[in-house]
Amino acid sequence: DIGLGIPAEPLFRSESDYLLHAFFTDMNAFSHFVLDVLLSHSCVLDAKSSFVLKEIKSTTALPLLHLAP
């Protein structure tokens, strides 16, 4: 949590320090969050955004049932 009530995953060996997974209803909501909430926080110096246009897999589980005894 970076103090905004949002879980953040620390990243290492990357250009980023944290990775936030956030969902917004529209681009106005996203813009408000980044410009008015995130960047106004004293601990946040910069932000870089990427968008997911389509979810391909919603779980991290691998289909390995064929390996079970």
Short mmCIF file of C-alpha atoms in Angstrom, two decimals:
data_model
loop_
_atom_site.label_atom_id
_atom_site.label_comp_id
_atom_site.label_asym_id
_atom_site.label_seq_id
_atom_site.Cartn_x
_atom_site.Cartn_y
_atom_site.Cartn_z
CA ASP A 1 0.00 0.00 0.00
CA ILE A 2 1.51 3.34 -1.02
CA GLY A 3 -0.70 5.30 1.35
CA LEU A 4 -3.63 5.61 -1.05
CA GLY A 5 -5.38 2.43 0.00
CA ILE A 6 -4.17 0.73 -3.19
CA PRO A 7 -2.14 -2.47 -3.07
CA ALA A 8 1.18 -1.96 -4.84
CA GLU A 9 3.71 -4.59 -5.83
CA PRO A 10 7.34 -3.50 -5.46
CA LEU A 11 9.38 -4.14 -8.60
CA PHE A 12 13.11 -4.68 -8.73
CA ARG A 13 15.60 -4.40 -11.61
CA SER A 14 13.15 -2.36 -13.59
CA GLU A 15 12.51 1.24 -14.53
CA SER A 16 9.54 1.20 -12.15
CA ASP A 17 9.40 1.03 -8.39
CA TYR A 18 5.79 -0.15 -8.08
CA LEU A 19 3.20 -1.82 -10.25
CA LEU A 20 -0.42 -0.87 -9.61
CA HIS A 21 -3.28 -2.93 -10.98
CA ALA A 22 -6.23 -0.55 -11.16
CA PHE A 23 -9.58 -0.61 -12.94
CA PHE A 24 -11.53 2.46 -14.08
CA THR A 25 -14.95 3.00 -15.59
CA ASP A 26 -13.63 5.39 -18.25
CA MET A 27 -10.66 7.54 -19.24
CA ASN A 28 -11.95 10.50 -17.22
CA ALA A 29 -11.82 8.39 -14.06
CA PHE A 30 -8.33 7.20 -14.98
CA SER A 31 -7.16 10.75 -15.68
CA HIS A 32 -8.56 11.98 -12.36
CA PHE A 33 -6.78 9.20 -10.49
CA VAL A 34 -3.38 9.79 -12.11
CA LEU A 35 -3.38 13.58 -12.18
CA ASP A 36 -5.36 14.49 -9.06
CA VAL A 37 -4.71 11.57 -6.72
CA LEU A 38 -1.56 9.66 -7.61
CA LEU A 39 0.73 12.48 -8.78
CA SER A 40 -0.44 14.78 -5.98
CA HIS A 41 0.88 12.29 -3.41
CA SER A 42 4.19 13.48 -1.95
CA CYS A 43 5.85 10.05 -2.41
CA VAL A 44 5.05 9.83 -6.14
CA LEU A 45 7.51 11.56 -8.46
CA ASP A 46 6.37 10.21 -11.83
CA ALA A 47 3.89 7.80 -13.39
CA LYS A 48 3.96 5.63 -16.50
CA SER A 49 0.81 3.93 -17.80
CA SER A 50 0.06 0.83 -19.82
CA PHE A 51 -3.39 -0.39 -20.80
CA VAL A 52 -4.80 -3.86 -21.19
CA LEU A 53 -7.27 -3.90 -24.06
CA LYS A 54 -8.41 -7.49 -23.66
CA GLU A 55 -8.04 -10.00 -20.85
CA ILE A 56 -6.76 -13.32 -22.17
CA LYS A 57 -6.35 -15.26 -18.93
CA SER A 58 -7.82 -14.21 -15.59
CA THR A 59 -5.92 -16.66 -13.41
CA THR A 60 -2.29 -17.50 -12.81
CA ALA A 61 -3.04 -21.20 -12.30
CA LEU A 62 -1.47 -23.54 -14.82
CA PRO A 63 -3.46 -26.48 -16.26
CA LEU A 64 -1.24 -29.23 -14.81
CA LEU A 65 -3.92 -31.73 -13.72
CA HIS A 66 -2.48 -34.28 -16.14
CA LEU A 67 0.62 -34.48 -13.87
CA ALA A 68 -1.36 -35.58 -10.79
CA PRO A 69 -0.83 -39.20 -9.68
#
